[in-house]
Short mmCIF file of C-alpha atoms in Angstrom, two decimals:
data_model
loop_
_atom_site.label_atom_id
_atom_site.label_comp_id
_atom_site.label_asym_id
_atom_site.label_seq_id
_atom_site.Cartn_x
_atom_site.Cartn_y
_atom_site.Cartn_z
CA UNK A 1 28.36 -6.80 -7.68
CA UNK A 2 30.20 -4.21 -5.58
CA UNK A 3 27.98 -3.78 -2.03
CA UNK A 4 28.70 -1.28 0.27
CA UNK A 5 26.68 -0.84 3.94
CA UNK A 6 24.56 2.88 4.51
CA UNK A 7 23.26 3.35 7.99
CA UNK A 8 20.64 5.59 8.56
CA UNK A 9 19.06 6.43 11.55
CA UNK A 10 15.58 5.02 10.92
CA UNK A 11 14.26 0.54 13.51
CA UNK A 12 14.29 -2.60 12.78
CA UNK A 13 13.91 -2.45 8.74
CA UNK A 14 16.31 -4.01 6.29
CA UNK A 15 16.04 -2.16 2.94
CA UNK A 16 17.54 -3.71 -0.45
CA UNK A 17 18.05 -1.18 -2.59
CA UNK A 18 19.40 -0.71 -6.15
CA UNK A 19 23.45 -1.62 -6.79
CA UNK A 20 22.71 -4.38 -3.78
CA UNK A 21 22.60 -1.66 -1.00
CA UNK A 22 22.00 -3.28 2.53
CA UNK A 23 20.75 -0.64 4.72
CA UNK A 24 19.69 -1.06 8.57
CA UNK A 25 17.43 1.77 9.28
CA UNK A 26 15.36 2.54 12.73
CA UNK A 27 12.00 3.83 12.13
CA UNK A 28 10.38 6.73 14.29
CA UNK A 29 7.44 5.10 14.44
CA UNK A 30 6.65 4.11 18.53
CA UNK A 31 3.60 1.43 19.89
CA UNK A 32 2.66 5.01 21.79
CA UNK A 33 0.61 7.75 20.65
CA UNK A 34 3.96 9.99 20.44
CA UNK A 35 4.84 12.55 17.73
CA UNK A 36 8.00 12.46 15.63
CA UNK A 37 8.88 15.23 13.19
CA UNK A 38 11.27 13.12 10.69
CA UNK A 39 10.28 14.29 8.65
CA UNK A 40 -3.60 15.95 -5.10
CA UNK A 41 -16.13 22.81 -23.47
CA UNK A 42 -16.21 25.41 -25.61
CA UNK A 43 -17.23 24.64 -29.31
CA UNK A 44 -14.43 25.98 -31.92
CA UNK A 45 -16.15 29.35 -33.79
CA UNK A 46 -16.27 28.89 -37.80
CA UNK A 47 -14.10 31.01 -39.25
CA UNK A 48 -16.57 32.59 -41.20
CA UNK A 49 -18.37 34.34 -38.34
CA UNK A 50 -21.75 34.30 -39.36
CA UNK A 51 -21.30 37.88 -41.10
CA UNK A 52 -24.25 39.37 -41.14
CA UNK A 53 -24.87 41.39 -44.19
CA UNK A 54 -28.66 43.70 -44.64
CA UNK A 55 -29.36 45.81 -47.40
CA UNK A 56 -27.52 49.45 -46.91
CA UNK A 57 -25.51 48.12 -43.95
CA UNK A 58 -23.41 45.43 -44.34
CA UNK A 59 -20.25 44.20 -42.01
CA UNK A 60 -17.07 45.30 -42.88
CA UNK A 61 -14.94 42.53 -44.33
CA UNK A 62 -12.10 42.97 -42.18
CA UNK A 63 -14.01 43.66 -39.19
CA UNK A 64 -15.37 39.93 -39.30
CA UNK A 65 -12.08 38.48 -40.12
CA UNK A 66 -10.56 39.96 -37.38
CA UNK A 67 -13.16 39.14 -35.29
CA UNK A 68 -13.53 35.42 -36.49
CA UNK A 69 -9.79 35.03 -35.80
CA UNK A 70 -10.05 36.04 -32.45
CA UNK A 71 -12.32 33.47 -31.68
CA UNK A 72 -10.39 30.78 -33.77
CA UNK A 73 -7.42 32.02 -31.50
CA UNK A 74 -9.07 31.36 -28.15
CA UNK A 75 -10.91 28.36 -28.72
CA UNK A 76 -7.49 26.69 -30.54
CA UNK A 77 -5.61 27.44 -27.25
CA UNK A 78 -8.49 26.45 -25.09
CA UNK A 79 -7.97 23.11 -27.13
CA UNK A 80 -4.30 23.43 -26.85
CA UNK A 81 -5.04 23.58 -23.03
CA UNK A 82 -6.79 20.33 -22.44
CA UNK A 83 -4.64 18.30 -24.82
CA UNK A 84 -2.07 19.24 -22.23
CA UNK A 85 -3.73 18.85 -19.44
CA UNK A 86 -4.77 15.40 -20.84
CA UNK A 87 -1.18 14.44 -21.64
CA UNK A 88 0.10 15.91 -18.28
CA UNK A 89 -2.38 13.65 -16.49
CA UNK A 90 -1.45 10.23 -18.41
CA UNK A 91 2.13 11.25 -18.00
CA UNK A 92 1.90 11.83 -14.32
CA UNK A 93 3.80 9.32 -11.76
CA UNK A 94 1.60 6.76 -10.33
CA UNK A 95 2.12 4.73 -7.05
CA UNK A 96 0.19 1.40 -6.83
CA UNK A 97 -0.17 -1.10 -4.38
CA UNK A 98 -0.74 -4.70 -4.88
CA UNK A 99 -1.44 -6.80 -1.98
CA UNK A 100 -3.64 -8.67 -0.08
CA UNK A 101 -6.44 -7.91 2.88
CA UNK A 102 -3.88 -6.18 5.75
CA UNK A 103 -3.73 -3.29 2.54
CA UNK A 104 -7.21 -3.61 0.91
CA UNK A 105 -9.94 -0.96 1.40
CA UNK A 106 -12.00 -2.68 4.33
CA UNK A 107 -15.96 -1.97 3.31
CA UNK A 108 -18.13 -0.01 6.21
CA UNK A 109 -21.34 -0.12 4.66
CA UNK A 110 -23.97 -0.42 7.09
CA UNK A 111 -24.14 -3.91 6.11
CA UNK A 112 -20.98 -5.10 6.75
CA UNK A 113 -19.84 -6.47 9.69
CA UNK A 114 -17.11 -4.20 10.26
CA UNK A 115 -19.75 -1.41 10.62
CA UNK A 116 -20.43 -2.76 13.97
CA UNK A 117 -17.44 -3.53 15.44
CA UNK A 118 -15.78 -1.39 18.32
CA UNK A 119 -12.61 -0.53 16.59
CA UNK A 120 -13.39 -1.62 12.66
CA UNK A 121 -11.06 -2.94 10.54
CA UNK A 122 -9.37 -0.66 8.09
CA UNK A 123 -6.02 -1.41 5.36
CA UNK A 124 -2.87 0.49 5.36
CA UNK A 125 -3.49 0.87 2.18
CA UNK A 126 -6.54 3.61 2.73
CA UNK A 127 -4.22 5.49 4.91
CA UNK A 128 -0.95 5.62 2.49
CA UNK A 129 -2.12 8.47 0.58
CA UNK A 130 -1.95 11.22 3.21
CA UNK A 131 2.11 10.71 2.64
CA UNK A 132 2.34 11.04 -0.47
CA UNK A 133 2.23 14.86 -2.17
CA UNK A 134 0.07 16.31 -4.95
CA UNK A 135 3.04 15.09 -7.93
CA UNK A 136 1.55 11.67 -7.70
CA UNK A 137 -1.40 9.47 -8.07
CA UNK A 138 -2.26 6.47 -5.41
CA UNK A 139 -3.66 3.33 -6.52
CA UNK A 140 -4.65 0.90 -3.90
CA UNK A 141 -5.33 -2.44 -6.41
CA UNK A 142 -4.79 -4.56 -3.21
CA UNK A 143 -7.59 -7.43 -2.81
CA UNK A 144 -9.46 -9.02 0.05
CA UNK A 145 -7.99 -12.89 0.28
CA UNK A 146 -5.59 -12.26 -2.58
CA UNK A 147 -2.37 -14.15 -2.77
CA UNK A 148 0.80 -14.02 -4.88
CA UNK A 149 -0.62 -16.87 -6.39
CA UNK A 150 -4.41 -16.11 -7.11
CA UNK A 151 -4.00 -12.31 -7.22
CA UNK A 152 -7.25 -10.64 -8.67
CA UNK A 153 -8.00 -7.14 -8.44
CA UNK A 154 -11.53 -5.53 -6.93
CA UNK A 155 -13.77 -5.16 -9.98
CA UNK A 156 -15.75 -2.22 -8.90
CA UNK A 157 -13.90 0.49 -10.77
CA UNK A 158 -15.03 3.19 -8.15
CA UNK A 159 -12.69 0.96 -5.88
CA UNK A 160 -9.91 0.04 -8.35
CA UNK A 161 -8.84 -0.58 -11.72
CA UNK A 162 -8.85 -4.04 -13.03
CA UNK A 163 -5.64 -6.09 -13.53
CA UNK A 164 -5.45 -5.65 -17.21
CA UNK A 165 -6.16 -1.78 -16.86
CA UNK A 166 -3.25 -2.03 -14.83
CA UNK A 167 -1.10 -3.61 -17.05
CA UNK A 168 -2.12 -1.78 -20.07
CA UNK A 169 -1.73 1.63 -18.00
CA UNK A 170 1.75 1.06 -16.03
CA UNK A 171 4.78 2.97 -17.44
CA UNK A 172 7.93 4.52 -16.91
CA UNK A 173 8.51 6.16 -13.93
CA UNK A 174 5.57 4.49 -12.05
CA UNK A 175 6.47 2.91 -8.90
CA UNK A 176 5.12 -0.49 -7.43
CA UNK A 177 5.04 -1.68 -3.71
CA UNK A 178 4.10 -5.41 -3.66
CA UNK A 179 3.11 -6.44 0.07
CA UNK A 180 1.69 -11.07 -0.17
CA UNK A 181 2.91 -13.28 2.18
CA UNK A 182 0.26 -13.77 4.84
CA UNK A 183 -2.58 -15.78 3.05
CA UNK A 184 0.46 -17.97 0.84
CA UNK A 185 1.24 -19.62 4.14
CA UNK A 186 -2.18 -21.44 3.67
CA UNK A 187 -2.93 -24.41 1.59
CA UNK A 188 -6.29 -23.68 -0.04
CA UNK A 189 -6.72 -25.36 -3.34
CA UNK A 190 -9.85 -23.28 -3.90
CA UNK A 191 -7.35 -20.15 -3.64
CA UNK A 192 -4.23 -21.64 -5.68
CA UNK A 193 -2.36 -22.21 -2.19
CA UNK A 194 0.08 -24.63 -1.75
CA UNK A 195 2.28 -23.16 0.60
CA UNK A 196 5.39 -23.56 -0.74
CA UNK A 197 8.13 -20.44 0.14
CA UNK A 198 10.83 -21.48 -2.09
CA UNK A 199 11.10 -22.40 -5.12
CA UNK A 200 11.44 -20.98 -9.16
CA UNK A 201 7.96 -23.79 -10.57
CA UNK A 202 5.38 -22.03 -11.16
CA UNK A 203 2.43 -21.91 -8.74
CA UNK A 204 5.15 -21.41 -5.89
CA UNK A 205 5.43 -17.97 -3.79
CA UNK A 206 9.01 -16.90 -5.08
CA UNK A 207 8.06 -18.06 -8.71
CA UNK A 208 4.78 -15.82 -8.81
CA UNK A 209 6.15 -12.74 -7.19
CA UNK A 210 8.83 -12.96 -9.74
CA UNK A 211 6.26 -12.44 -12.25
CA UNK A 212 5.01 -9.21 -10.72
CA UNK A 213 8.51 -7.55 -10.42
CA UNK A 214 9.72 -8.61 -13.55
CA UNK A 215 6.33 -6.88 -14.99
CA UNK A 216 6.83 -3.36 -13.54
CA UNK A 217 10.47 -3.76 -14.65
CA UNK A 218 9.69 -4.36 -17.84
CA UNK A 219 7.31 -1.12 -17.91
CA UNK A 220 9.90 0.88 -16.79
CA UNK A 221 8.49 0.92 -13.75
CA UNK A 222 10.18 0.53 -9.65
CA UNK A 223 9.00 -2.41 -8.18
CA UNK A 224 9.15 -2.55 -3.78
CA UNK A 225 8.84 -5.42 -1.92
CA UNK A 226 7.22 -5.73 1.55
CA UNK A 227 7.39 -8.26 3.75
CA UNK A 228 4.47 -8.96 5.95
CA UNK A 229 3.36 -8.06 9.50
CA UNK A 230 3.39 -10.11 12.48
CA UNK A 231 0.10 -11.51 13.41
CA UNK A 232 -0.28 -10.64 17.61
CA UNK A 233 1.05 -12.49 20.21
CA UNK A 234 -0.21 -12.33 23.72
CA UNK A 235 3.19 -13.66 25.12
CA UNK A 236 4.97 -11.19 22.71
CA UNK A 237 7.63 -13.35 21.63
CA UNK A 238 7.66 -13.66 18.20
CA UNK A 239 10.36 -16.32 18.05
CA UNK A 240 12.07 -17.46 15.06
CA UNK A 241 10.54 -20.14 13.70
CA UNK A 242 7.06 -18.92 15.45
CA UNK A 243 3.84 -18.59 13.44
CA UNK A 244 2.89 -15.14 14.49
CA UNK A 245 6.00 -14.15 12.18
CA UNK A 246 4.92 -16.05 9.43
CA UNK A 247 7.57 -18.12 9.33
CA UNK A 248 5.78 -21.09 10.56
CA UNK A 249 2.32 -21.90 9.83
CA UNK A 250 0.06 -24.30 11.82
CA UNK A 251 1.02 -27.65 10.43
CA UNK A 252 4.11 -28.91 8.88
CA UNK A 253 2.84 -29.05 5.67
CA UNK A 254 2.19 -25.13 4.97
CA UNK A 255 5.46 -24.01 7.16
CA UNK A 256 7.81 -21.78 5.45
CA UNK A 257 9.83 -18.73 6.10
CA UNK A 258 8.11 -16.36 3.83
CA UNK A 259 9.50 -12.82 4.96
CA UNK A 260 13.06 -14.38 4.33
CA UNK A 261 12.01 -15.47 0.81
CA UNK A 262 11.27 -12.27 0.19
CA UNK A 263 14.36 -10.97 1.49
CA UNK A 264 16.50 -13.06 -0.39
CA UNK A 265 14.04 -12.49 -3.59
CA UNK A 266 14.56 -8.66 -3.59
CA UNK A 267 18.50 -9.02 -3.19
CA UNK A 268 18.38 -11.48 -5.98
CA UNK A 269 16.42 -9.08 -8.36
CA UNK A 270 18.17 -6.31 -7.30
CA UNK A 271 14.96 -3.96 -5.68
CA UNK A 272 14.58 -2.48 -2.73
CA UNK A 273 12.53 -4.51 0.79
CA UNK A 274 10.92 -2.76 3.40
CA UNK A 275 11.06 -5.85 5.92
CA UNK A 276 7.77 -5.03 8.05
CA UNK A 277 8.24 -8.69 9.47
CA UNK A 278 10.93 -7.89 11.85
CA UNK A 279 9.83 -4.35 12.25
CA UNK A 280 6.68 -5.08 13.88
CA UNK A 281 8.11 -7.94 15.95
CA UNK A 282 10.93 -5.32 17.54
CA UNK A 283 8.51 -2.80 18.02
CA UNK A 284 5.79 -5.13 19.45
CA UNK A 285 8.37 -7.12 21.91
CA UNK A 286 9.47 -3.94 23.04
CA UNK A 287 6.39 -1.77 23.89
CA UNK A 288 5.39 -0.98 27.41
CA UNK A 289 2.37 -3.63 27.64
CA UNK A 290 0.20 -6.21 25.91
CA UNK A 291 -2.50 -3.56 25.75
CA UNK A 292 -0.46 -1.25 23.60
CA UNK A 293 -0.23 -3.96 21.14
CA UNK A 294 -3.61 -5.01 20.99
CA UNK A 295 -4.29 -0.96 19.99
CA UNK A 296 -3.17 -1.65 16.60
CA UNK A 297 -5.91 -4.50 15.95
CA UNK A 298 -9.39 -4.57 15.02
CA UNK A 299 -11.89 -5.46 17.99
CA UNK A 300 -15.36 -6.81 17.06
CA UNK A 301 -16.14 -5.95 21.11
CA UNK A 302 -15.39 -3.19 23.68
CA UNK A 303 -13.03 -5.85 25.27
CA UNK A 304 -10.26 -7.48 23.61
CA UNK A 305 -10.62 -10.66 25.33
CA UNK A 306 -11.29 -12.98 22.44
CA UNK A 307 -12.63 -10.85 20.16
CA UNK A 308 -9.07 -9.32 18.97
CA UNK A 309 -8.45 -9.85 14.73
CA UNK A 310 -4.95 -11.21 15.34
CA UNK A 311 -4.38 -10.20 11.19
CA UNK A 312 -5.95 -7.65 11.03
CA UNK A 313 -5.16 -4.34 11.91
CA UNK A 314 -7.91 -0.56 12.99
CA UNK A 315 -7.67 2.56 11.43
CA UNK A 316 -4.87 3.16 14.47
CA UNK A 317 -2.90 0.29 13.45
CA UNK A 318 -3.15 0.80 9.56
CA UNK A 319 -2.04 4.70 10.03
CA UNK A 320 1.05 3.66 12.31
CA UNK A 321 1.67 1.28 8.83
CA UNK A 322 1.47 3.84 6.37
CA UNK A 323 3.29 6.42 8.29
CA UNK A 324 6.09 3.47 8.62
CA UNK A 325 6.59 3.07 5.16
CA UNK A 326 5.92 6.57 4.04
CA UNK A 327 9.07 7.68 6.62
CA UNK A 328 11.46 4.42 5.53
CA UNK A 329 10.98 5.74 1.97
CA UNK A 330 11.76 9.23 2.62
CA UNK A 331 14.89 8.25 4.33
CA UNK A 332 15.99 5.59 1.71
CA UNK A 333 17.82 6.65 -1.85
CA UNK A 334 14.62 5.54 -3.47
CA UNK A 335 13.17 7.85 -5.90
CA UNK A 336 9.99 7.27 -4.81
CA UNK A 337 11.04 9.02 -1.14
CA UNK A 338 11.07 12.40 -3.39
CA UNK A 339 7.22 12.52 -3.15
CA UNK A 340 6.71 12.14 0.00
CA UNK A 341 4.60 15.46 1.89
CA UNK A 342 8.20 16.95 3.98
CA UNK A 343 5.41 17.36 7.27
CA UNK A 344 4.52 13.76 8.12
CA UNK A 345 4.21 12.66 11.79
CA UNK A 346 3.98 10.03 13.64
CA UNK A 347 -0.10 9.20 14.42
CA UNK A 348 -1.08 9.50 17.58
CA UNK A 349 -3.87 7.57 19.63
CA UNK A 350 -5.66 10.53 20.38
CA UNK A 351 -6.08 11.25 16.48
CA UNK A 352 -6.75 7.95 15.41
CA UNK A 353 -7.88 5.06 17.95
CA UNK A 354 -11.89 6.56 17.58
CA UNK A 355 -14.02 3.65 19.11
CA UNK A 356 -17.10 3.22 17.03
CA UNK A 357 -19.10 3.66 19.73
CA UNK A 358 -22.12 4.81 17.68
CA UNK A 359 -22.59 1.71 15.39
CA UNK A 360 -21.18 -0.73 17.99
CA UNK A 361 -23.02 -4.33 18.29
CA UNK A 362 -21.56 -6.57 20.35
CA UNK A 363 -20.12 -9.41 18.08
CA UNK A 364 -20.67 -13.48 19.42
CA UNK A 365 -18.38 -14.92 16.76
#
C-alpha cells in the first residue's frame, strides 16, 4: 500500500491514519498553565369534532369540517415533528470511549475516598466532552480496572450504557477511541490477565483489541487507537525499556512493550493511533521541574511526598489529556476532527488545579 509522510505542526504523537498515513505531529499542549489558541404531547383531535347540534341551532356542517381539519392538520405535523426529531436523534453521530480507569468517570460521593483527597482523582474521559461541538453525542463506556481482555462496561445506566446496548446501538458514522494498555501489563487471573503484548490467540492483548476494532468496522463505524500514558517518574527518565512507559512491567513474566503493540496493531488494521505513550514521556522529560509533573496527578495529601497516584491523573491532569487529543484530532485528516468546538485552549493551572481544600482528610495509606 502506497504511504506517503504529512507533517503537521502539532509534539511527540505518531498518528496512523487511513491509506497507511504516518504523521509526526507536535501538540500545543505545555506541563505549564499556558494558553494556546490552535485552535449539545398533544392527543390527535377526531375528525368528527364533537359537533354539537341543539334543537333550532345546530353547527354548520362545513364549519366543523373545516374546523376538525384544522386540528387533524396540526396535531399530524406535531406528530410529523417528533418522528423527526426521534429519527434525527438515533441518526445523530456518536463518539464513545472504551477504556480503562485513567478514562473512567472517577466517583466523588461523599463516601468515596477520592472525596477527601487534596487534588481528587478525575478521568480524561469526564473532561473530553467540552471539545467536542453540539453535532455529536459523547459516550464515556470506559470502566474502573477494565482491560482489553476483561472489558465490562459500568452498569448504572445514569453512568453508561451496557456493552450489549452498545453493540446493538453503534452504526455508521459513529466513531470509536479505544485507550487499554495499562492494567494488561498485569497478570491477574481473577481479571483475565496474562500479560502477554503480542500475539493473534485469544486471551492475548493484540488478539482482544482486534476484536474491538474489527467490531466498530463492521458497524460502519471509525475505530482510534490510544496508546497509554506514562505512569510518573521522579528521575524523569522514562527510558526505553522502563516501566513507567509501560513497556516493562515489574517482573519478567508480565514485561511487554504494549504502546508499540499498539502501534504496530493500528498500522496493521489500517486506523489511525494517537501515541500518548511517547507524548507524555517528551513532555514530562522536558518540563521545567519535578513539581510540574507531579501537577498532573492525583494527591491523597497536601504534600506529594508519598502520597502521589503515579496512574492516576486530577482534574488538571485529565483536562491537559482531553485537550491533547481533542487538538491532535482537529489537526489530523480524521473525520472525527470536523466536530471539534474551533475555540479550544490549552487548560491552564489557574482554571483547573482547584485543591479540595474543603473536603480534604489527610490520607495514611
Amino acid at each position: 500500500m502506497k504511504k506517503r509522510l504529512l507533517v503537521l505542526s502539532l509534539a511527540g504523537v505518531v498518528l496512523f491514519g487511513c491509506n497507511n498515513e504516518i504523521v509526526d505531529s507536535q501538540s500545543a499542549t505545555s506541563t505549564g498553565g499556558g494558553t494556546s489558541s490552535v485552535g449539545t404531547t398533544s392527543q390527535n383531535a377526531s375528525s368528527s369534532s364533537n359537533s354539537v347540534v341543539s334543537e333550532g341551532n345546530s353547527t354548520s356542517s362545513s364549519s366543523s369540517v373545516s374546523s376538525s381539519s384544522s386540528v387533524s392538520s396540526s396535531s399530524s405535523e406535531s406528530s410529523s415533528s417528533q418522528s423527526s426529531s426521534e429519527e434525527a436523534k438515533q441518526q445523530a453521530t456518536t463518539v464513545y470511549l472504551l477504556g480503562e480507569q485513567v478514562a473512567a468517570k472517577v466517583d466523588m460521593k461523599p463516601s468515596s475516598t477520592n472525596y477527601k483527597y487534596y487534588y481528587p482523582a478525575k478521568g480524561f474521559g469526564e473532561t473530553l466532552p467540552d471539545y467536542f461541538n453540539e453535532n455529536v453525542t459523547f459516550k464515556n463506556l470506559s470502566a474502573n480496572q477494565g482491560s482489553v481482555n476483561s472489558y465490562t462496561f459500568p452498569t448504572d445506566a445514569k453512568t453508561s450504557e451496557g456493552y450489549n446496548d452498545y453493540v446493538a446501538n453503534l452504526k455508521q458514522g459513529d466513531y470509536v477511541l479505544i485507550s487499554f494498555g495499562i492494567n494488561d501489563r498485569k497478570i491477574d487471573t481473577s481479571k483475565n490477565l496474562n500479560g502477554v503484548a503480542l500475539g493473534t490467540e485469544e486471551g492475548q492483548f493484540q488478539y482482544n483489541l482486534t476484536k474491538y476494532v474489527n467490531e466498530a468496522k463492521s458497524k460502519g463505524a471509525t475505530p482510534i487507537l490510544l496508546t497509554p500514558y506514562v505512569s510518573y517518574d521522579s528521575s524523569k527518565k522514562y527510558e526505553a525499556n522502563s516501566k513507567y512507559l509501560y513497556n516493562k512491567a515489574e517482573t519478567k513474566a508480565h514485561e511487554g512493550n504494549y504502546p508499540q503493540a499498539i502501534r504496530d496493531l493500528a498500522e496493521e488494521l489500517d486506523v489511525m493511533c494517537i501515541d500518548n505513550t511517547t507524548w507524555t514521556a517528551d513532555l514530562f522529560r522536558s518540563a521545567p521541574s519535578d513539581e510540574d509533573v507531579q501537577k498532573w496527578y492525583c494527591w491523597k495529601n497536601s504534600e506529594a511526598d508519598g502520597k502521589l497516584m503515579t496512574n492516576t491523573f486530577n482534574a488538571y491532569g485529565a483536562q491537559k489529556i482531553g485537550y491533547h487529543i481533542a487538538d491532535v484530532l482537529k489537526n489530523s485528516q480524521n473525520a472525527l476532527g470536523k466536530y471539534i468546538k474551533d475555540d479550544i485552549e490549552d487548560p491552564t493551572e489557574a482554571e483547573y488545579l482547584i485543591a479540595n481544600t474543603e473536603n480534604y482528610v489527610k490520607s495514611n495509606s
